[in-house]
C-alpha cells in the first residue's frame, strides 16, 4: 500500500520508463560492458535521482519507502542502473545531512539530474574495516593535498562528483574526514574498469589521488567526523541495496513464472507439476518476505526511529533471497536458463555482488549481533 496518490503515480511512471526505455537496452549494454550515462540523464529529467530529499533543495520530497520501491522497479529490469541510482543517492546524503548552509546550496545542482555522484570509501586493505583507511588528506594552505587510492568505486571515472573519505590524522576511526570533490579535479586519475562477473554495465574503478588539492570549503562536517558520516550514510545505502536485490529477485521470478506457464511437457504447462509449482511458491515467498523487511526498515527511518539494525537485517535477508531466487530461476528454465538467450543467468550473476557490497553479509551479521548484545545489556541494567 503506497502512502499517497502521488506515490502511486511515481511508481507507475517508473514502471513505464523501465518497460519502454530500460528493458530493451539492458541486455545489449551489459553484453558490451557499456556505461548507460544517457539513462541516468533520462532518470534525472524524470525526477528520479533525488527522490528522498526535500523539494526546496531540488529533491522529490518522497518518503524513503517510496524511493526504495522506485529502486525495486528499476532493478527488476536493469540492476546496474538501480545500483547506480542508489549510489548517487548515497553520495548526496553527506551533503544534505552534514553540509553547512553554503555547501547545501549545491544540492539543487547535485540532485537536478544532469550530474552523477560516486561514493569513495573503500580501499584495497580497508573494505569492511573502514577505520583502516590510508588515503591521506594533509593540510596545505587554504585546503588539503590528497594522496592515495580508492578501490571498488561505483561510477569510478564516470561520476561528476564524489564524496571522499580520507585520513586527516592517525587517530584510527576518529582521524577520518569527509570531502565533496569534483570528478575531474587535477591530480585525480582512474584505473581501468574492473572485469566483473556481473553488473558489467556499471563501471567500477580505482580513484588514484596524486597531490590532488581540495579547498577547505569542500570538507563536509568537522575534521575527524568522516567515520560517523560514513556509517550514517551506509545505513541508508544498505536499504538501497536491499531494494535493488528484491527487484532483481522479482524480475527473475517473473521470468521463471512466465516460462513455466508457456513451456509444455507431457501435454500440460510445467507449472502444473507440483514439484515446480512448490519451487516457484518458495521463490515468491522469499521475494515478498524480503520486500516486507526492507519496507519496515524504511518506515522506521521515515518516522525518525533508529533503523540501523533493521537496515542490516534487510540487506542480509534481501540479498540472500536474491541469490537463492535467481539460482532457482535458472533451474526452472533448465538448459535455457544457462544461456544468455534468457536474462535469468545474468540476474544470477548480478545477485552475487549484492551479498558483498555495502558491507558483506558476514559484516551485517556482526552488526546485528552487536545490536542484540547492546539491547540485552540495556534490558539487564
C-alpha positions as YAML, in Angstrom:
chain: A
units: angstrom
residues:
- id: 1
  name: UNK
  ca: [0.00, 0.00, 0.00]
- id: 2
  name: UNK
  ca: [1.61, 3.25, -1.13]
- id: 3
  name: UNK
  ca: [1.21, 6.27, 1.16]
- id: 4
  name: UNK
  ca: [-0.25, 8.74, -1.39]
- id: 5
  name: UNK
  ca: [-1.74, 9.07, -4.89]
- id: 6
  name: UNK
  ca: [1.41, 10.95, -5.87]
- id: 7
  name: UNK
  ca: [3.49, 7.94, -4.87]
- id: 8
  name: UNK
  ca: [1.25, 5.65, -6.92]
- id: 9
  name: UNK
  ca: [1.74, 7.90, -9.97]
- id: 10
  name: UNK
  ca: [5.50, 7.88, -9.37]
- id: 11
  name: UNK
  ca: [5.67, 4.09, -9.29]
- id: 12
  name: UNK
  ca: [3.58, 3.89, -12.46]
- id: 13
  name: UNK
  ca: [5.91, 6.40, -14.18]
- id: 14
  name: UNK
  ca: [8.91, 4.32, -13.13]
- id: 15
  name: UNK
  ca: [7.34, 1.11, -14.46]
- id: 16
  name: UNK
  ca: [6.62, 2.81, -17.78]
- id: 17
  name: UNK
  ca: [10.20, 4.10, -18.11]
- id: 18
  name: UNK
  ca: [11.57, 0.71, -17.08]
- id: 19
  name: UNK
  ca: [9.43, -1.10, -19.64]
- id: 20
  name: UNK
  ca: [9.93, 1.30, -22.57]
- id: 21
  name: UNK
  ca: [13.45, 2.68, -22.06]
- id: 22
  name: UNK
  ca: [15.44, 0.35, -19.80]
- id: 23
  name: UNK
  ca: [14.33, -3.18, -20.63]
- id: 24
  name: UNK
  ca: [15.21, -3.06, -24.36]
- id: 25
  name: UNK
  ca: [18.69, -1.66, -23.65]
- id: 26
  name: UNK
  ca: [19.73, -3.69, -20.64]
- id: 27
  name: UNK
  ca: [20.99, -6.91, -22.22]
- id: 28
  name: UNK
  ca: [22.96, -5.25, -25.08]
- id: 29
  name: UNK
  ca: [24.60, -2.75, -22.71]
- id: 30
  name: UNK
  ca: [25.54, -5.46, -20.21]
- id: 31
  name: UNK
  ca: [26.89, -7.66, -23.00]
- id: 32
  name: UNK
  ca: [29.08, -4.81, -24.27]
- id: 33
  name: UNK
  ca: [30.00, -3.50, -20.77]
- id: 34
  name: UNK
  ca: [28.67, -0.07, -21.77]
- id: 35
  name: UNK
  ca: [28.01, 2.50, -19.08]
- id: 36
  name: UNK
  ca: [24.49, 3.90, -19.78]
- id: 37
  name: UNK
  ca: [25.15, 7.55, -18.96]
- id: 38
  name: UNK
  ca: [22.19, 8.74, -21.04]
- id: 39
  name: UNK
  ca: [19.84, 6.56, -19.00]
- id: 40
  name: UNK
  ca: [20.83, 8.38, -15.82]
- id: 41
  name: UNK
  ca: [20.15, 11.71, -17.53]
- id: 42
  name: UNK
  ca: [16.73, 10.40, -18.54]
- id: 43
  name: UNK
  ca: [16.01, 9.34, -14.97]
- id: 44
  name: UNK
  ca: [17.24, 12.71, -13.74]
- id: 45
  name: UNK
  ca: [14.97, 14.62, -16.12]
- id: 46
  name: UNK
  ca: [12.12, 12.40, -14.90]
- id: 47
  name: UNK
  ca: [12.82, 13.44, -11.31]
- id: 48
  name: UNK
  ca: [14.07, 10.03, -10.15]
- id: 49
  name: UNK
  ca: [17.62, 10.92, -8.99]
- id: 50
  name: UNK
  ca: [16.74, 12.90, -5.88]
- id: 51
  name: UNK
  ca: [13.54, 11.37, -4.59]
- id: 52
  name: UNK
  ca: [14.21, 11.13, -0.82]
- id: 53
  name: UNK
  ca: [15.49, 14.72, -0.49]
- id: 54
  name: UNK
  ca: [13.37, 17.82, 0.25]
- id: 55
  name: UNK
  ca: [11.79, 19.68, -2.64]
- id: 56
  name: UNK
  ca: [13.29, 23.00, -1.53]
- id: 57
  name: UNK
  ca: [16.79, 21.70, -2.37]
- id: 58
  name: UNK
  ca: [15.81, 20.12, -5.66]
- id: 59
  name: UNK
  ca: [14.68, 16.70, -4.44]
- id: 60
  name: UNK
  ca: [11.42, 14.83, -4.86]
- id: 61
  name: UNK
  ca: [10.23, 15.12, -1.26]
- id: 62
  name: UNK
  ca: [9.29, 11.44, -1.11]
- id: 63
  name: UNK
  ca: [9.49, 9.17, 1.93]
- id: 64
  name: UNK
  ca: [12.18, 6.54, 1.85]
- id: 65
  name: UNK
  ca: [9.67, 3.70, 1.48]
- id: 66
  name: UNK
  ca: [8.56, 5.20, -1.86]
- id: 67
  name: UNK
  ca: [12.08, 5.87, -3.10]
- id: 68
  name: UNK
  ca: [13.04, 2.25, -2.36]
- id: 69
  name: UNK
  ca: [10.08, 0.92, -4.30]
- id: 70
  name: UNK
  ca: [11.18, 3.03, -7.27]
- id: 71
  name: UNK
  ca: [14.61, 1.41, -6.98]
- id: 72
  name: UNK
  ca: [12.98, -2.01, -6.90]
- id: 73
  name: UNK
  ca: [11.04, -1.32, -10.09]
- id: 74
  name: UNK
  ca: [14.23, -0.25, -11.89]
- id: 75
  name: UNK
  ca: [16.20, -3.25, -10.59]
- id: 76
  name: UNK
  ca: [13.58, -5.68, -11.83]
- id: 77
  name: UNK
  ca: [14.68, -4.89, -15.40]
- id: 78
  name: UNK
  ca: [18.22, -3.45, -15.03]
- id: 79
  name: UNK
  ca: [20.16, -3.90, -11.81]
- id: 80
  name: UNK
  ca: [23.20, -1.86, -12.90]
- id: 81
  name: UNK
  ca: [21.04, 1.24, -13.28]
- id: 82
  name: UNK
  ca: [19.23, 0.68, -9.98]
- id: 83
  name: UNK
  ca: [22.53, 0.27, -8.13]
- id: 84
  name: UNK
  ca: [23.74, 3.46, -9.84]
- id: 85
  name: UNK
  ca: [20.70, 5.40, -8.61]
- id: 86
  name: UNK
  ca: [21.27, 4.03, -5.09]
- id: 87
  name: UNK
  ca: [24.94, 5.07, -5.15]
- id: 88
  name: UNK
  ca: [24.08, 8.55, -6.45]
- id: 89
  name: UNK
  ca: [21.53, 8.97, -3.66]
- id: 90
  name: UNK
  ca: [24.13, 7.76, -1.15]
- id: 91
  name: UNK
  ca: [26.67, 10.30, -2.48]
- id: 92
  name: UNK
  ca: [24.23, 13.16, -1.94]
- id: 93
  name: UNK
  ca: [23.43, 12.16, 1.65]
- id: 94
  name: UNK
  ca: [26.52, 13.64, 3.40]
- id: 95
  name: UNK
  ca: [25.96, 16.99, 1.68]
- id: 96
  name: UNK
  ca: [22.26, 17.06, 2.60]
- id: 97
  name: UNK
  ca: [22.78, 15.86, 6.17]
- id: 98
  name: UNK
  ca: [26.15, 17.24, 7.25]
- id: 99
  name: UNK
  ca: [26.84, 20.11, 4.84]
- id: 100
  name: UNK
  ca: [26.80, 23.72, 6.02]
- id: 101
  name: UNK
  ca: [24.44, 26.30, 4.52]
- id: 102
  name: UNK
  ca: [26.88, 27.19, 1.74]
- id: 103
  name: UNK
  ca: [27.53, 23.56, 0.81]
- id: 104
  name: UNK
  ca: [23.83, 22.74, 0.80]
- id: 105
  name: UNK
  ca: [23.31, 25.41, -1.85]
- id: 106
  name: UNK
  ca: [24.88, 22.93, -4.26]
- id: 107
  name: UNK
  ca: [22.17, 20.33, -3.65]
- id: 108
  name: UNK
  ca: [19.84, 21.51, -6.45]
- id: 109
  name: UNK
  ca: [22.75, 21.06, -8.87]
- id: 110
  name: UNK
  ca: [23.67, 17.63, -7.44]
- id: 111
  name: UNK
  ca: [20.06, 16.43, -7.42]
- id: 112
  name: UNK
  ca: [18.94, 18.08, -10.65]
- id: 113
  name: UNK
  ca: [19.58, 15.09, -12.87]
- id: 114
  name: UNK
  ca: [22.45, 16.20, -15.08]
- id: 115
  name: UNK
  ca: [25.18, 15.27, -12.57]
- id: 116
  name: UNK
  ca: [26.02, 11.80, -11.27]
- id: 117
  name: UNK
  ca: [27.71, 11.04, -7.95]
- id: 118
  name: UNK
  ca: [30.08, 8.41, -6.55]
- id: 119
  name: UNK
  ca: [30.96, 7.31, -3.01]
- id: 120
  name: UNK
  ca: [34.70, 6.91, -2.41]
- id: 121
  name: UNK
  ca: [35.13, 4.97, 0.83]
- id: 122
  name: UNK
  ca: [36.65, 1.52, 0.14]
- id: 123
  name: UNK
  ca: [40.36, 0.80, -0.24]
- id: 124
  name: UNK
  ca: [42.28, -2.33, -1.14]
- id: 125
  name: UNK
  ca: [43.04, -3.14, 2.52]
- id: 126
  name: UNK
  ca: [40.11, -1.27, 4.06]
- id: 127
  name: UNK
  ca: [36.87, -2.65, 2.69]
- id: 128
  name: UNK
  ca: [34.83, -3.87, 5.63]
- id: 129
  name: UNK
  ca: [37.32, -2.21, 8.03]
- id: 130
  name: UNK
  ca: [36.63, 1.39, 7.02]
- id: 131
  name: UNK
  ca: [38.58, 2.67, 10.03]
- id: 132
  name: UNK
  ca: [41.80, 1.41, 8.42]
- id: 133
  name: UNK
  ca: [41.76, 3.90, 5.53]
- id: 134
  name: UNK
  ca: [45.19, 5.04, 4.37]
- id: 135
  name: UNK
  ca: [44.32, 7.67, 1.72]
- id: 136
  name: UNK
  ca: [45.52, 10.85, 3.38]
- id: 137
  name: UNK
  ca: [44.40, 14.48, 3.20]
- id: 138
  name: UNK
  ca: [47.16, 16.78, 4.52]
- id: 139
  name: UNK
  ca: [46.50, 20.47, 5.28]
- id: 140
  name: UNK
  ca: [48.02, 22.57, 2.50]
- id: 141
  name: UNK
  ca: [47.48, 26.32, 2.55]
- id: 142
  name: UNK
  ca: [43.76, 27.03, 2.45]
- id: 143
  name: UNK
  ca: [42.86, 23.41, 1.71]
- id: 144
  name: UNK
  ca: [44.14, 19.83, 1.66]
- id: 145
  name: UNK
  ca: [46.50, 17.79, -0.51]
- id: 146
  name: UNK
  ca: [45.29, 14.22, -1.08]
- id: 147
  name: UNK
  ca: [47.35, 11.15, -1.92]
- id: 148
  name: UNK
  ca: [46.19, 7.53, -2.05]
- id: 149
  name: UNK
  ca: [43.98, 5.09, -3.92]
- id: 150
  name: UNK
  ca: [40.33, 4.21, -3.54]
- id: 151
  name: UNK
  ca: [39.11, 0.87, -4.90]
- id: 152
  name: UNK
  ca: [35.81, -0.70, -5.96]
- id: 153
  name: UNK
  ca: [34.27, 2.70, -6.63]
- id: 154
  name: UNK
  ca: [30.95, 2.55, -8.48]
- id: 155
  name: UNK
  ca: [30.91, 5.17, -11.26]
- id: 156
  name: UNK
  ca: [34.71, 5.43, -10.99]
- id: 157
  name: UNK
  ca: [35.78, 7.64, -13.87]
- id: 158
  name: UNK
  ca: [32.15, 8.32, -14.84]
- id: 159
  name: UNK
  ca: [30.84, 10.42, -11.95]
- id: 160
  name: UNK
  ca: [30.72, 14.21, -11.96]
- id: 161
  name: UNK
  ca: [31.37, 14.38, -8.21]
- id: 162
  name: UNK
  ca: [32.44, 12.06, -5.40]
- id: 163
  name: UNK
  ca: [32.12, 12.02, -1.66]
- id: 164
  name: UNK
  ca: [35.64, 11.16, -0.49]
- id: 165
  name: UNK
  ca: [36.69, 9.78, 2.88]
- id: 166
  name: UNK
  ca: [40.36, 10.37, 3.70]
- id: 167
  name: UNK
  ca: [42.59, 10.29, 6.75]
- id: 168
  name: UNK
  ca: [43.42, 13.66, 8.31]
- id: 169
  name: UNK
  ca: [45.09, 12.25, 11.45]
- id: 170
  name: UNK
  ca: [46.40, 8.94, 12.77]
- id: 171
  name: UNK
  ca: [43.66, 8.64, 15.40]
- id: 172
  name: UNK
  ca: [42.06, 5.48, 13.97]
- id: 173
  name: UNK
  ca: [38.41, 5.87, 13.06]
- id: 174
  name: UNK
  ca: [38.42, 9.34, 14.64]
- id: 175
  name: UNK
  ca: [41.05, 10.50, 12.18]
- id: 176
  name: UNK
  ca: [38.91, 10.35, 9.03]
- id: 177
  name: UNK
  ca: [37.29, 13.34, 7.32]
- id: 178
  name: UNK
  ca: [34.73, 13.67, 4.54]
- id: 179
  name: UNK
  ca: [35.04, 15.81, 1.40]
- id: 180
  name: UNK
  ca: [32.93, 16.69, -1.63]
- id: 181
  name: UNK
  ca: [35.20, 16.66, -4.71]
- id: 182
  name: UNK
  ca: [34.82, 17.29, -8.42]
- id: 183
  name: UNK
  ca: [35.04, 14.27, -10.68]
- id: 184
  name: UNK
  ca: [37.60, 15.87, -13.00]
- id: 185
  name: UNK
  ca: [39.84, 17.62, -10.47]
- id: 186
  name: UNK
  ca: [43.55, 17.95, -11.18]
- id: 187
  name: UNK
  ca: [45.58, 15.20, -9.52]
- id: 188
  name: UNK
  ca: [42.78, 12.62, -9.80]
- id: 189
  name: UNK
  ca: [43.08, 9.75, -12.27]
- id: 190
  name: UNK
  ca: [41.34, 6.41, -12.65]
- id: 191
  name: UNK
  ca: [42.32, 2.78, -13.00]
- id: 192
  name: UNK
  ca: [40.89, 0.59, -15.75]
- id: 193
  name: UNK
  ca: [37.35, -0.70, -15.14]
- id: 194
  name: UNK
  ca: [37.22, -3.90, -13.10]
- id: 195
  name: UNK
  ca: [36.36, -7.04, -15.09]
- id: 196
  name: UNK
  ca: [33.40, -8.26, -13.09]
- id: 197
  name: UNK
  ca: [31.16, -11.31, -13.01]
- id: 198
  name: UNK
  ca: [28.03, -9.17, -13.22]
- id: 199
  name: UNK
  ca: [26.78, -5.58, -13.26]
- id: 200
  name: UNK
  ca: [29.01, -5.10, -16.28]
- id: 201
  name: UNK
  ca: [27.02, -2.03, -17.31]
- id: 202
  name: UNK
  ca: [28.09, -0.34, -14.07]
- id: 203
  name: UNK
  ca: [31.66, 0.93, -14.19]
- id: 204
  name: UNK
  ca: [33.75, 0.07, -11.13]
- id: 205
  name: UNK
  ca: [37.27, 1.51, -10.98]
- id: 206
  name: UNK
  ca: [40.05, 2.83, -8.76]
- id: 207
  name: UNK
  ca: [40.34, 6.52, -7.90]
- id: 208
  name: UNK
  ca: [44.03, 7.50, -7.77]
- id: 209
  name: UNK
  ca: [44.94, 10.71, -5.96]
- id: 210
  name: UNK
  ca: [48.39, 12.17, -6.61]
- id: 211
  name: UNK
  ca: [48.76, 15.53, -4.92]
- id: 212
  name: UNK
  ca: [45.14, 16.47, -5.64]
- id: 213
  name: UNK
  ca: [44.13, 19.71, -3.89]
- id: 214
  name: UNK
  ca: [40.76, 20.12, -2.18]
- id: 215
  name: UNK
  ca: [39.62, 23.57, -0.99]
- id: 216
  name: UNK
  ca: [38.85, 23.73, 2.74]
- id: 217
  name: UNK
  ca: [35.26, 24.66, 1.91]
- id: 218
  name: UNK
  ca: [34.74, 21.20, 0.43]
- id: 219
  name: UNK
  ca: [35.14, 19.41, 3.75]
- id: 220
  name: UNK
  ca: [31.77, 18.13, 4.98]
- id: 221
  name: UNK
  ca: [31.34, 18.28, 8.73]
- id: 222
  name: UNK
  ca: [34.20, 18.72, 11.17]
- id: 223
  name: UNK
  ca: [37.68, 17.32, 10.72]
- id: 224
  name: UNK
  ca: [37.62, 13.77, 12.11]
- id: 225
  name: UNK
  ca: [33.85, 13.40, 11.67]
- id: 226
  name: UNK
  ca: [34.14, 11.32, 8.50]
- id: 227
  name: UNK
  ca: [33.71, 7.88, 10.05]
- id: 228
  name: UNK
  ca: [30.35, 8.66, 11.73]
- id: 229
  name: UNK
  ca: [29.22, 10.29, 8.46]
- id: 230
  name: UNK
  ca: [30.17, 7.14, 6.52]
- id: 231
  name: UNK
  ca: [28.37, 4.82, 8.95]
- id: 232
  name: UNK
  ca: [25.27, 7.01, 8.96]
- id: 233
  name: UNK
  ca: [25.16, 7.07, 5.16]
- id: 234
  name: UNK
  ca: [25.69, 3.32, 4.90]
- id: 235
  name: UNK
  ca: [22.59, 2.57, 6.99]
- id: 236
  name: UNK
  ca: [20.52, 4.22, 4.27]
- id: 237
  name: UNK
  ca: [22.67, 2.78, 1.49]
- id: 238
  name: UNK
  ca: [22.05, -0.75, 2.74]
- id: 239
  name: UNK
  ca: [18.34, -0.20, 2.33]
- id: 240
  name: UNK
  ca: [19.00, 0.87, -1.26]
- id: 241
  name: UNK
  ca: [20.84, -2.37, -1.97]
- id: 242
  name: UNK
  ca: [18.09, -4.38, -0.25]
- id: 243
  name: UNK
  ca: [15.54, -2.82, -2.59]
- id: 244
  name: UNK
  ca: [17.76, -3.49, -5.61]
- id: 245
  name: UNK
  ca: [18.10, -7.13, -4.53]
- id: 246
  name: UNK
  ca: [14.34, -7.53, -4.16]
- id: 247
  name: UNK
  ca: [13.79, -6.01, -7.61]
- id: 248
  name: UNK
  ca: [16.37, -8.36, -9.10]
- id: 249
  name: UNK
  ca: [14.68, -11.35, -7.43]
- id: 250
  name: UNK
  ca: [11.24, -10.19, -8.58]
- id: 251
  name: UNK
  ca: [12.47, -9.90, -12.17]
- id: 252
  name: UNK
  ca: [13.90, -13.43, -12.02]
- id: 253
  name: UNK
  ca: [10.66, -14.77, -10.52]
- id: 254
  name: UNK
  ca: [8.57, -13.08, -13.22]
- id: 255
  name: UNK
  ca: [10.66, -14.66, -15.97]
- id: 256
  name: UNK
  ca: [10.54, -18.07, -14.29]
- id: 257
  name: UNK
  ca: [6.74, -17.99, -13.88]
- id: 258
  name: UNK
  ca: [6.24, -16.82, -17.46]
- id: 259
  name: UNK
  ca: [8.45, -19.62, -18.77]
- id: 260
  name: UNK
  ca: [6.77, -22.23, -16.57]
- id: 261
  name: UNK
  ca: [3.34, -21.20, -17.85]
- id: 262
  name: UNK
  ca: [4.39, -21.32, -21.52]
- id: 263
  name: UNK
  ca: [6.66, -24.39, -21.51]
- id: 264
  name: UNK
  ca: [4.68, -27.59, -22.02]
- id: 265
  name: UNK
  ca: [5.74, -31.15, -21.34]
- id: 266
  name: UNK
  ca: [3.58, -34.27, -21.31]
- id: 267
  name: UNK
  ca: [0.66, -32.23, -22.63]
- id: 268
  name: UNK
  ca: [0.48, -29.55, -19.95]
- id: 269
  name: UNK
  ca: [2.40, -26.45, -18.74]
- id: 270
  name: UNK
  ca: [5.28, -27.39, -16.47]
- id: 271
  name: UNK
  ca: [3.91, -25.10, -13.74]
- id: 272
  name: UNK
  ca: [1.19, -27.75, -13.28]
- id: 273
  name: UNK
  ca: [3.84, -30.08, -11.87]
- id: 274
  name: UNK
  ca: [3.73, -29.88, -8.10]
- id: 275
  name: UNK
  ca: [7.48, -30.02, -7.66]
- id: 276
  name: UNK
  ca: [7.97, -26.98, -9.88]
- id: 277
  name: UNK
  ca: [4.98, -25.04, -8.55]
- id: 278
  name: UNK
  ca: [6.26, -25.52, -4.99]
- id: 279
  name: UNK
  ca: [9.67, -24.19, -6.05]
- id: 280
  name: UNK
  ca: [8.04, -21.11, -7.57]
- id: 281
  name: UNK
  ca: [5.91, -20.67, -4.45]
- id: 282
  name: UNK
  ca: [9.01, -20.67, -2.26]
- id: 283
  name: UNK
  ca: [10.61, -18.11, -4.58]
- id: 284
  name: UNK
  ca: [7.55, -15.85, -4.30]
- id: 285
  name: UNK
  ca: [7.52, -16.20, -0.51]
- id: 286
  name: UNK
  ca: [11.21, -15.20, -0.37]
- id: 287
  name: UNK
  ca: [10.63, -12.12, -2.52]
- id: 288
  name: UNK
  ca: [7.62, -10.88, -0.57]
- id: 289
  name: UNK
  ca: [9.27, -11.55, 2.81]
- id: 290
  name: UNK
  ca: [12.37, -9.59, 1.76]
- id: 291
  name: UNK
  ca: [10.22, -6.73, 0.48]
- id: 292
  name: UNK
  ca: [8.35, -6.53, 3.78]
- id: 293
  name: UNK
  ca: [11.66, -6.47, 5.66]
- id: 294
  name: UNK
  ca: [13.13, -3.51, 3.77]
- id: 295
  name: UNK
  ca: [9.84, -1.60, 3.86]
- id: 296
  name: UNK
  ca: [9.62, -1.97, 7.65]
- id: 297
  name: UNK
  ca: [13.15, -0.58, 8.00]
- id: 298
  name: UNK
  ca: [12.33, 2.28, 5.61]
- id: 299
  name: UNK
  ca: [9.19, 3.18, 7.52]
- id: 300
  name: UNK
  ca: [11.19, 3.34, 10.75]
- id: 301
  name: UNK
  ca: [13.62, 5.70, 9.01]
- id: 302
  name: UNK
  ca: [10.72, 7.83, 7.75]
- id: 303
  name: UNK
  ca: [9.34, 8.09, 11.30]
- id: 304
  name: UNK
  ca: [12.70, 9.18, 12.68]
- id: 305
  name: UNK
  ca: [13.21, 5.95, 14.63]
- id: 306
  name: UNK
  ca: [16.51, 4.07, 14.92]
- id: 307
  name: UNK
  ca: [16.83, 1.73, 11.95]
- id: 308
  name: UNK
  ca: [20.47, 0.64, 11.79]
- id: 309
  name: UNK
  ca: [19.78, -2.92, 12.94]
- id: 310
  name: UNK
  ca: [16.73, -3.18, 10.68]
- id: 311
  name: UNK
  ca: [18.78, -1.90, 7.72]
- id: 312
  name: UNK
  ca: [21.38, -4.61, 8.25]
- id: 313
  name: UNK
  ca: [18.67, -7.24, 8.57]
- id: 314
  name: UNK
  ca: [17.00, -6.00, 5.38]
- id: 315
  name: UNK
  ca: [20.28, -6.04, 3.45]
- id: 316
  name: UNK
  ca: [21.10, -9.54, 4.72]
- id: 317
  name: UNK
  ca: [17.65, -11.04, 4.11]
- id: 318
  name: UNK
  ca: [17.05, -9.40, 0.73]
- id: 319
  name: UNK
  ca: [20.43, -10.18, -0.82]
- id: 320
  name: UNK
  ca: [20.47, -13.79, 0.40]
- id: 321
  name: UNK
  ca: [16.95, -14.14, -1.02]
- id: 322
  name: UNK
  ca: [18.05, -12.68, -4.35]
- id: 323
  name: UNK
  ca: [20.88, -15.19, -4.64]
- id: 324
  name: UNK
  ca: [18.53, -18.10, -3.90]
- id: 325
  name: UNK
  ca: [15.69, -16.90, -6.11]
- id: 326
  name: UNK
  ca: [17.88, -16.15, -9.13]
- id: 327
  name: UNK
  ca: [19.61, -19.54, -8.80]
- id: 328
  name: UNK
  ca: [16.22, -21.26, -8.67]
- id: 329
  name: UNK
  ca: [15.05, -19.24, -11.70]
- id: 330
  name: UNK
  ca: [17.92, -20.68, -13.71]
- id: 331
  name: UNK
  ca: [16.85, -24.15, -12.54]
- id: 332
  name: UNK
  ca: [13.26, -23.56, -13.63]
- id: 333
  name: UNK
  ca: [14.41, -22.71, -17.16]
- id: 334
  name: UNK
  ca: [16.76, -25.70, -17.23]
- id: 335
  name: UNK
  ca: [19.27, -25.60, -20.06]
- id: 336
  name: UNK
  ca: [17.75, -22.41, -21.45]
- id: 337
  name: UNK
  ca: [18.37, -20.71, -18.12]
- id: 338
  name: UNK
  ca: [22.08, -21.38, -18.51]
- id: 339
  name: UNK
  ca: [22.22, -19.49, -21.82]
- id: 340
  name: UNK
  ca: [22.36, -15.77, -22.49]
- id: 341
  name: UNK
  ca: [19.23, -16.03, -24.60]
- id: 342
  name: UNK
  ca: [17.27, -15.55, -21.35]
- id: 343
  name: UNK
  ca: [18.07, -12.92, -18.71]
- id: 344
  name: UNK
  ca: [17.97, -15.17, -15.65]
- id: 345
  name: UNK
  ca: [21.63, -16.21, -15.94]
- id: 346
  name: UNK
  ca: [22.56, -12.51, -15.84]
- id: 347
  name: UNK
  ca: [20.30, -11.98, -12.84]
- id: 348
  name: UNK
  ca: [22.05, -14.83, -11.05]
- id: 349
  name: UNK
  ca: [25.49, -13.31, -11.72]
- id: 350
  name: UNK
  ca: [24.29, -9.90, -10.59]
- id: 351
  name: UNK
  ca: [22.76, -11.24, -7.38]
- id: 352
  name: UNK
  ca: [26.12, -12.44, -6.06]
- id: 353
  name: UNK
  ca: [27.60, -8.98, -5.60]
- id: 354
  name: UNK
  ca: [24.53, -7.87, -3.66]
- id: 355
  name: UNK
  ca: [25.79, -10.09, -0.84]
- id: 356
  name: UNK
  ca: [29.17, -8.34, -0.94]
- id: 357
  name: UNK
  ca: [28.91, -4.57, -1.35]
- id: 358
  name: UNK
  ca: [27.59, -2.02, 1.16]
- id: 359
  name: UNK
  ca: [29.08, -4.34, 3.79]
- id: 360
  name: UNK
  ca: [29.30, -8.09, 3.22]
- id: 361
  name: UNK
  ca: [26.55, -10.22, 4.68]
- id: 362
  name: UNK
  ca: [29.04, -11.54, 7.22]
- id: 363
  name: UNK
  ca: [29.54, -7.93, 8.37]
- id: 364
  name: UNK
  ca: [25.76, -7.49, 8.53]
- id: 365
  name: UNK
  ca: [25.55, -10.45, 10.89]
- id: 366
  name: UNK
  ca: [28.22, -8.85, 13.08]
- id: 367
  name: UNK
  ca: [26.30, -5.55, 13.12]
- id: 368
  name: UNK
  ca: [23.05, -7.30, 14.02]
- id: 369
  name: UNK
  ca: [24.76, -9.33, 16.75]
- id: 370
  name: UNK
  ca: [26.25, -6.19, 18.31]
- id: 371
  name: UNK
  ca: [22.85, -4.52, 18.37]
- id: 372
  name: UNK
  ca: [21.35, -7.57, 20.07]
- id: 373
  name: UNK
  ca: [24.10, -7.57, 22.69]
- id: 374
  name: UNK
  ca: [23.63, -3.85, 23.40]
- id: 375
  name: UNK
  ca: [19.87, -4.25, 23.64]
- id: 376
  name: UNK
  ca: [20.26, -7.15, 26.05]
- id: 377
  name: UNK
  ca: [22.70, -5.15, 28.17]
- id: 378
  name: UNK
  ca: [20.27, -2.22, 28.37]
- id: 379
  name: UNK
  ca: [17.41, -4.50, 29.40]
- id: 380
  name: UNK
  ca: [19.57, -6.01, 32.12]
- id: 381
  name: UNK
  ca: [20.64, -2.66, 33.57]
...
